[in-house]
Amino acid sequence: MSSNGRSKYNVQTFPRPPVVERCSRHLQIKWHGQLIADCPPGEGFWVLETHHPPTYYIPPNLVRIPLATTPKTTFCEWKGTATYYSMMSPINANDVVVNRIWAYQEPAKGYEMIKGCLAFYVNPWECYVDGERAHPQPGDYYGGWITSDLEGVFKGSWGTWDPVL
């Protein structure tokens, strides 16, 4: 059991290709002390992939601050082309974060559930799973959220880009 009483998950047992499932966890994102997204249990999704902490996807109607699309796109071999967004701080109009939020507007077959839902990197905001503050997946490429109920080797830091165990 983890420190929050949830069962432990080993990321090395997560599937490849990844799966998307409805998530029974309460997801919250705060920025400068302001709640900017509040996703009740059962409303969001998580994507589970070998050696990755879950990436959470929140329906856009649960995000309380407007977003603007940026020119950036990336391609995932499983989910398709991602669109990126910028967001202005709720307390300082000069504080704009760019390309730290993404969504799949036309996801590949098998990932339709996350169409239009928003994924957030853990930084610069504070991300919470069932009240526990999440930590970012190592490196700055992947967007997984690490909580105390996860164990195993997380892909992303030097030497773990393609872990072989």
Coordinates of N, CA and C in Angstrom, one line a residue:
M1 N 0.8 -1.2 0.0 CA 0.0 0.0 0.0 C 0.9 1.2 0.0
S2 N 0.4 2.3 -0.7 CA 1.1 3.5 -0.7 C 0.8 4.3 0.6
S3 N 1.4 5.5 0.7 CA 1.2 6.3 1.9 C -0.2 6.9 1.9
N4 N -0.9 6.9 0.8 CA -2.3 7.5 0.7 C -3.3 6.3 0.8
G5 N -2.9 5.1 1.1 CA -3.8 4.0 1.3 C -4.2 3.3 0.0
R6 N -3.8 3.8 -1.2 CA -4.1 3.1 -2.4 C -3.2 2.0 -2.7
S7 N -3.6 1.0 -3.5 CA -2.7 0.0 -3.9 C -1.6 0.5 -4.8
K8 N -0.5 -0.2 -4.8 CA 0.7 0.2 -5.6 C 0.5 -0.3 -7.0
Y9 N 1.0 0.5 -7.9 CA 1.1 0.1 -9.4 C 2.5 0.1 -9.8
N10 N 3.0 -0.9 -10.5 CA 4.3 -0.9 -11.0 C 4.2 -0.6 -12.5
V11 N 4.9 0.5 -12.9 CA 4.8 1.0 -14.3 C 5.4 0.0 -15.3
Q12 N 6.2 -0.9 -14.8 CA 6.8 -1.9 -15.7 C 5.7 -2.9 -16.1
T13 N 4.6 -3.0 -15.4 CA 3.5 -3.9 -15.8 C 2.5 -3.2 -16.7
F14 N 2.6 -1.9 -16.9 CA 1.6 -1.2 -17.7 C 1.8 -1.7 -19.2
P15 N 0.8 -1.7 -20.0 CA 0.8 -2.3 -21.3 C 1.5 -1.4 -22.4
R16 N 1.9 -2.1 -23.4 CA 2.4 -1.4 -24.6 C 1.9 -2.2 -25.8
P17 N 1.1 -1.6 -26.7 CA 0.8 -0.2 -26.8 C -0.1 0.2 -25.5
P18 N -0.1 1.5 -25.3 CA -0.8 2.0 -24.1 C -2.3 1.9 -24.2
V19 N -2.9 1.9 -23.0 CA -4.4 1.8 -23.0 C -4.9 3.1 -22.4
V20 N -6.1 3.5 -22.8 CA -6.8 4.7 -22.2 C -8.0 4.1 -21.4
E21 N -8.2 4.6 -20.2 CA -9.3 4.2 -19.4 C -9.9 5.4 -18.7
R22 N -11.2 5.3 -18.3 CA -11.8 6.3 -17.5 C -11.1 6.2 -16.1
C23 N -10.8 7.3 -15.5 CA -10.1 7.4 -14.3 C -11.0 7.6 -13.1
S24 N -10.8 6.9 -12.0 CA -11.7 7.0 -10.9 C -11.1 7.9 -9.8
R25 N -10.2 8.8 -10.2 CA -9.5 9.6 -9.3 C -9.9 11.1 -9.5
H26 N -9.8 11.8 -8.4 CA -10.1 13.3 -8.4 C -8.8 14.0 -8.8
L27 N -8.9 14.7 -9.9 CA -7.7 15.4 -10.5 C -7.9 16.9 -10.3
Q28 N -6.9 17.6 -9.8 CA -7.0 19.1 -9.6 C -5.7 19.7 -10.1
I29 N -5.8 20.9 -10.6 CA -4.6 21.6 -11.0 C -4.8 23.1 -10.5
K30 N -3.7 23.5 -9.8 CA -3.7 24.8 -9.2 C -2.5 25.6 -9.8
W31 N -2.8 26.9 -9.9 CA -1.7 27.8 -10.4 C -1.8 29.1 -9.6
H32 N -0.7 29.5 -9.0 CA -0.6 30.7 -8.2 C -1.8 30.7 -7.1
G33 N -2.0 29.5 -6.6 CA -3.0 29.3 -5.5 C -4.4 29.3 -6.0
Q34 N -4.7 29.4 -7.3 CA -6.0 29.4 -7.9 C -6.3 28.0 -8.5
L35 N -7.5 27.5 -8.2 CA -7.9 26.2 -8.8 C -8.2 26.5 -10.3
I36 N -7.5 25.9 -11.2 CA -7.7 26.1 -12.7 C -8.4 25.0 -13.4
A37 N -8.3 23.8 -12.7 CA -9.0 22.6 -13.3 C -9.4 21.7 -12.1
D38 N -10.7 21.2 -12.2 CA -11.2 20.4 -11.1 C -12.0 19.2 -11.8
C39 N -11.4 18.1 -11.8 CA -12.0 16.9 -12.5 C -12.4 15.8 -11.5
P40 N -13.7 15.7 -11.3 CA -14.2 14.7 -10.3 C -13.9 13.3 -10.7
P41 N -13.9 12.4 -9.8 CA -13.7 11.0 -10.1 C -14.6 10.5 -11.2
G42 N -14.1 9.8 -12.1 CA -15.0 9.2 -13.2 C -15.2 10.2 -14.4
E43 N -14.7 11.4 -14.3 CA -14.8 12.3 -15.4 C -13.6 12.4 -16.4
G44 N -12.4 12.1 -15.8 CA -11.2 12.2 -16.6 C -10.8 10.8 -17.1
F45 N -9.6 10.8 -17.7 CA -9.0 9.6 -18.3 C -7.6 9.5 -17.9
W46 N -7.1 8.3 -17.9 CA -5.6 8.1 -17.8 C -5.1 7.2 -18.9
V47 N -3.9 7.5 -19.4 CA -3.3 6.6 -20.4 C -2.2 5.9 -19.6
L48 N -2.2 4.6 -19.7 CA -1.1 3.8 -19.0 C -0.3 3.2 -20.1
E49 N 1.0 3.4 -20.0 CA 2.0 2.8 -20.9 C 3.2 2.3 -20.1
T50 N 3.8 1.2 -20.6 CA 5.0 0.6 -20.0 C 6.0 1.7 -19.6
H51 N 6.5 1.7 -18.4 CA 7.6 2.6 -17.9 C 7.2 4.0 -17.8
H52 N 5.9 4.3 -17.9 CA 5.4 5.7 -17.8 C 4.5 5.8 -16.6
P53 N 4.6 6.9 -15.8 CA 3.5 7.2 -14.9 C 2.3 7.6 -15.7
P54 N 1.1 7.5 -15.2 CA -0.1 7.8 -15.9 C -0.1 9.3 -16.5
T55 N -0.6 9.4 -17.7 CA -0.8 10.8 -18.2 C -2.3 11.0 -18.1
Y56 N -2.7 12.0 -17.4 CA -4.2 12.3 -17.2 C -4.7 13.2 -18.2
Y57 N -6.0 13.0 -18.6 CA -6.6 13.8 -19.6 C -8.0 14.3 -19.0
I58 N -8.1 15.6 -19.0 CA -9.3 16.3 -18.4 C -10.2 16.9 -19.5
P59 N -11.5 16.7 -19.4 CA -12.4 17.3 -20.3 C -12.3 18.8 -20.3
P60 N -12.3 19.5 -21.4 CA -12.0 20.9 -21.5 C -13.0 21.7 -20.7
N61 N -14.3 21.3 -20.5 CA -15.3 22.0 -19.8 C -14.9 22.1 -18.3
L62 N -14.0 21.3 -17.8 CA -13.6 21.3 -16.4 C -12.3 22.2 -16.1
V63 N -11.9 22.8 -17.2 CA -10.7 23.8 -17.1 C -11.3 25.2 -17.0
R64 N -10.9 25.9 -16.0 CA -11.6 27.2 -15.7 C -10.9 28.4 -16.3
I65 N -9.9 28.3 -17.0 CA -9.2 29.4 -17.7 C -9.1 29.2 -19.2
P66 N -9.4 30.2 -19.9 CA -9.3 30.0 -21.4 C -7.9 29.6 -21.9
L67 N -7.9 28.9 -23.0 CA -6.7 28.4 -23.6 C -6.7 29.0 -25.0
A68 N -5.4 29.1 -25.5 CA -5.2 29.5 -26.9 C -4.3 28.5 -27.6
T69 N -4.7 28.1 -28.8 CA -3.9 27.1 -29.6 C -2.6 27.8 -29.9
T70 N -1.5 27.0 -30.0 CA -0.2 27.5 -30.4 C 0.1 26.7 -31.7
P71 N 1.1 27.1 -32.4 CA 1.5 26.4 -33.7 C 2.1 25.0 -33.5
K72 N 2.5 24.7 -32.3 CA 3.2 23.5 -32.0 C 2.3 22.3 -32.2
T73 N 2.8 21.2 -32.8 CA 2.2 19.9 -32.8 C 3.3 18.9 -32.7
T74 N 2.9 17.7 -32.2 CA 3.8 16.6 -32.1 C 3.0 15.4 -32.5
F75 N 3.7 14.3 -32.8 CA 3.0 13.1 -33.3 C 3.4 11.9 -32.3
C76 N 2.4 11.2 -31.9 CA 2.6 10.0 -31.1 C 2.2 8.8 -31.9
E77 N 3.1 7.8 -31.9 CA 2.8 6.7 -32.8 C 1.5 5.9 -32.4
W78 N 1.0 6.1 -31.2 CA -0.2 5.5 -30.8 C -1.4 6.4 -30.9
K79 N -1.3 7.6 -30.4 CA -2.5 8.5 -30.3 C -2.7 9.4 -31.4
G80 N -1.7 9.7 -32.2 CA -1.8 10.6 -33.3 C -1.2 11.9 -33.1
T81 N -1.7 13.0 -33.7 CA -1.1 14.3 -33.7 C -1.7 15.1 -32.5
A82 N -0.9 15.7 -31.7 CA -1.3 16.5 -30.6 C -1.2 18.0 -30.9
T83 N -2.2 18.7 -30.5 CA -2.3 20.2 -30.6 C -1.9 20.7 -29.2
Y84 N -1.1 21.8 -29.2 CA -0.7 22.4 -28.0 C -1.4 23.8 -27.7
Y85 N -1.3 24.2 -26.4 CA -2.0 25.4 -26.0 C -1.2 26.3 -25.1
S86 N -1.6 27.5 -25.0 CA -1.0 28.5 -24.1 C -2.1 28.9 -23.1
M87 N -1.7 29.3 -21.9 CA -2.6 29.7 -20.9 C -2.1 30.9 -20.1
M88 N -2.9 32.0 -19.9 CA -2.5 33.1 -19.2 C -2.8 32.9 -17.7
S89 N -1.8 33.4 -16.9 CA -2.0 33.2 -15.4 C -3.3 33.9 -14.9
P90 N -3.9 33.3 -13.9 CA -5.1 33.9 -13.4 C -4.9 35.2 -12.6
I91 N -3.6 35.5 -12.3 CA -3.3 36.7 -11.5 C -2.3 37.6 -12.1
N92 N -1.7 37.3 -13.3 CA -0.7 38.1 -13.9 C -0.8 37.9 -15.4
A93 N -1.3 38.9 -16.1 CA -1.5 38.8 -17.6 C -0.2 38.7 -18.3
N94 N 0.9 39.1 -17.7 CA 2.2 38.9 -18.3 C 2.8 37.5 -18.2
D95 N 2.2 36.7 -17.3 CA 2.7 35.3 -17.1 C 1.9 34.4 -18.0
V96 N 2.4 34.0 -19.1 CA 1.7 33.1 -20.0 C 2.6 31.9 -20.2
V97 N 2.0 30.7 -20.0 CA 2.7 29.5 -20.2 C 2.3 28.9 -21.6
V98 N 3.3 28.5 -22.3 CA 3.1 28.0 -23.7 C 3.6 26.6 -23.8
N99 N 2.8 25.8 -24.5 CA 3.1 24.4 -24.9 C 3.3 23.5 -23.7
R100 N 2.6 23.7 -22.6 CA 2.6 22.8 -21.5 C 1.3 22.0 -21.3
I101 N 0.4 22.2 -22.3 CA -0.9 21.6 -22.3 C -1.1 21.1 -23.7
W102 N -1.7 19.9 -23.8 CA -1.9 19.4 -25.2 C -3.2 18.5 -25.2
A103 N -3.7 18.3 -26.4 CA -4.9 17.4 -26.6 C -4.8 16.8 -28.0
Y104 N -5.5 15.7 -28.2 CA -5.6 15.0 -29.5 C -7.0 15.3 -30.0
Q105 N -7.1 16.2 -31.0 CA -8.4 16.5 -31.6 C -9.0 15.4 -32.5
E106 N -8.1 14.7 -33.1 CA -8.5 13.5 -33.9 C -7.7 12.3 -33.6
P107 N -7.9 11.8 -32.4 CA -7.0 10.7 -31.9 C -7.2 9.4 -32.8
A108 N -6.2 8.6 -32.8 CA -6.2 7.4 -33.5 C -7.2 6.4 -32.9
K109 N -7.5 5.4 -33.7 CA -8.4 4.3 -33.3 C -7.9 3.7 -32.0
G110 N -8.9 3.6 -31.0 CA -8.5 3.0 -29.7 C -8.3 4.1 -28.7
Y111 N -8.2 5.4 -29.1 CA -8.0 6.5 -28.2 C -9.0 7.5 -28.3
E112 N -10.1 7.2 -28.9 CA -11.2 8.2 -29.2 C -11.7 8.8 -27.9
M113 N -11.6 8.1 -26.7 CA -12.2 8.6 -25.5 C -11.5 9.9 -25.0
I114 N -10.3 10.1 -25.5 CA -9.6 11.3 -25.0 C -9.7 12.5 -26.0
K115 N -10.5 12.3 -27.0 CA -10.6 13.4 -28.0 C -11.0 14.7 -27.4
G116 N -10.1 15.7 -27.6 CA -10.3 17.0 -27.1 C -10.0 17.2 -25.6
C117 N -9.8 16.1 -24.9 CA -9.4 16.3 -23.5 C -8.0 16.8 -23.4
L118 N -7.8 17.5 -22.3 CA -6.5 18.2 -22.1 C -5.6 17.5 -21.1
A119 N -4.3 17.4 -21.5 CA -3.3 16.8 -20.7 C -2.3 18.0 -20.3
F120 N -1.9 18.0 -19.0 CA -1.1 19.0 -18.5 C 0.3 18.4 -18.0
Y121 N 1.4 19.0 -18.4 CA 2.6 18.7 -17.7 C 2.5 19.1 -16.3
V122 N 3.2 18.5 -15.4 CA 3.1 18.8 -13.9 C 3.5 20.3 -13.7
N123 N 4.5 20.7 -14.3 CA 5.0 22.1 -14.0 C 4.6 23.0 -15.1
P124 N 4.3 24.3 -14.9 CA 4.6 25.1 -13.7 C 3.5 25.1 -12.6
W125 N 2.4 24.4 -12.9 CA 1.3 24.4 -11.9 C 1.5 23.3 -10.9
E126 N 0.6 23.2 -10.0 CA 0.6 22.1 -9.0 C -0.5 21.2 -9.4
C127 N -0.2 19.9 -9.6 CA -1.2 18.9 -10.0 C -1.4 17.9 -8.9
Y128 N -2.7 17.6 -8.7 CA -3.0 16.8 -7.5 C -3.9 15.6 -8.0
V129 N -3.6 14.4 -7.4 CA -4.4 13.2 -7.6 C -4.9 12.8 -6.3
D130 N -6.3 12.8 -6.1 CA -6.9 12.5 -4.9 C -6.2 13.2 -3.7
G131 N -5.9 14.5 -3.9 CA -5.4 15.4 -2.9 C -3.9 15.3 -2.7
E132 N -3.2 14.3 -3.4 CA -1.8 14.2 -3.3 C -1.1 15.0 -4.4
R133 N -0.1 15.8 -4.0 CA 0.6 16.5 -5.1 C 1.5 15.6 -5.9
A134 N 1.3 15.7 -7.2 CA 2.1 14.8 -8.1 C 3.4 15.5 -8.4
H135 N 4.4 14.6 -8.8 CA 5.7 15.1 -9.3 C 5.8 14.8 -10.8
P136 N 6.6 15.5 -11.5 CA 6.7 15.3 -12.9 C 7.5 14.0 -13.3
Q137 N 7.2 13.4 -14.4 CA 8.0 12.4 -14.9 C 9.3 12.9 -15.3
P138 N 10.4 12.2 -15.1 CA 11.8 12.7 -15.3 C 11.9 13.2 -16.8
G139 N 12.8 14.1 -16.9 CA 13.0 14.8 -18.2 C 11.9 15.8 -18.5
D140 N 11.9 16.3 -19.7 CA 10.9 17.3 -20.0 C 10.2 17.0 -21.3
Y141 N 10.1 15.7 -21.6 CA 9.5 15.3 -22.8 C 8.1 14.7 -22.6
Y142 N 8.0 13.8 -21.6 CA 6.8 13.1 -21.3 C 6.0 13.8 -20.2
G143 N 4.7 13.6 -20.2 CA 3.9 14.3 -19.3 C 3.2 13.6 -18.2
G144 N 3.8 12.5 -17.7 CA 3.2 11.7 -16.7 C 3.3 12.3 -15.3
W145 N 2.3 12.0 -14.5 CA 2.3 12.5 -13.1 C 2.7 11.3 -12.1
I146 N 3.7 11.6 -11.3 CA 4.1 10.5 -10.4 C 3.5 10.8 -9.0
T147 N 2.9 9.8 -8.4 CA 2.3 9.8 -7.1 C 2.9 8.6 -6.3
S148 N 2.6 8.6 -5.0 CA 3.2 7.6 -4.1 C 2.8 6.2 -4.3
D149 N 1.7 6.0 -5.1 CA 1.2 4.7 -5.4 C 1.9 4.0 -6.6
L150 N 2.9 4.7 -7.2 CA 3.6 4.2 -8.4 C 5.0 3.8 -8.0
E151 N 5.5 2.7 -8.6 CA 6.8 2.2 -8.4 C 7.3 1.7 -9.7
G152 N 8.7 1.4 -9.8 CA 9.3 0.9 -11.0 C 10.2 1.9 -11.6
V153 N 10.7 1.6 -12.8 CA 11.6 2.5 -13.5 C 10.8 3.4 -14.5
F154 N 10.9 4.7 -14.3 CA 10.2 5.7 -15.1 C 11.0 6.1 -16.2
K155 N 10.5 6.0 -17.4 CA 11.1 6.5 -18.6 C 11.2 8.0 -18.6
G156 N 12.4 8.5 -19.1 CA 12.5 10.0 -19.2 C 13.8 10.5 -18.8
S157 N 14.4 10.0 -17.8 CA 15.7 10.5 -17.3 C 16.8 9.8 -18.1
W158 N 18.0 10.4 -18.0 CA 19.1 9.8 -18.7 C 19.3 8.4 -18.4
G159 N 19.5 7.5 -19.4 CA 19.7 6.1 -19.1 C 18.4 5.3 -19.0
T160 N 17.2 6.0 -19.1 CA 16.0 5.2 -19.0 C 15.1 5.5 -20.2
W161 N 15.6 6.0 -21.3 CA 14.8 6.3 -22.5 C 14.2 5.1 -23.1
D162 N 14.9 3.9 -23.0 CA 14.3 2.7 -23.4 C 14.8 1.6 -22.5
P163 N 14.2 1.6 -21.3 CA 14.7 0.7 -20.2 C 14.5 -0.8 -20.6
V164 N 15.5 -1.6 -20.4 CA 15.5 -3.0 -20.6 C 15.8 -3.7 -19.3
L165 N 14.8 -4.4 -18.7 CA 15.0 -5.0 -17.4 C 14.9 -6.5 -17.5

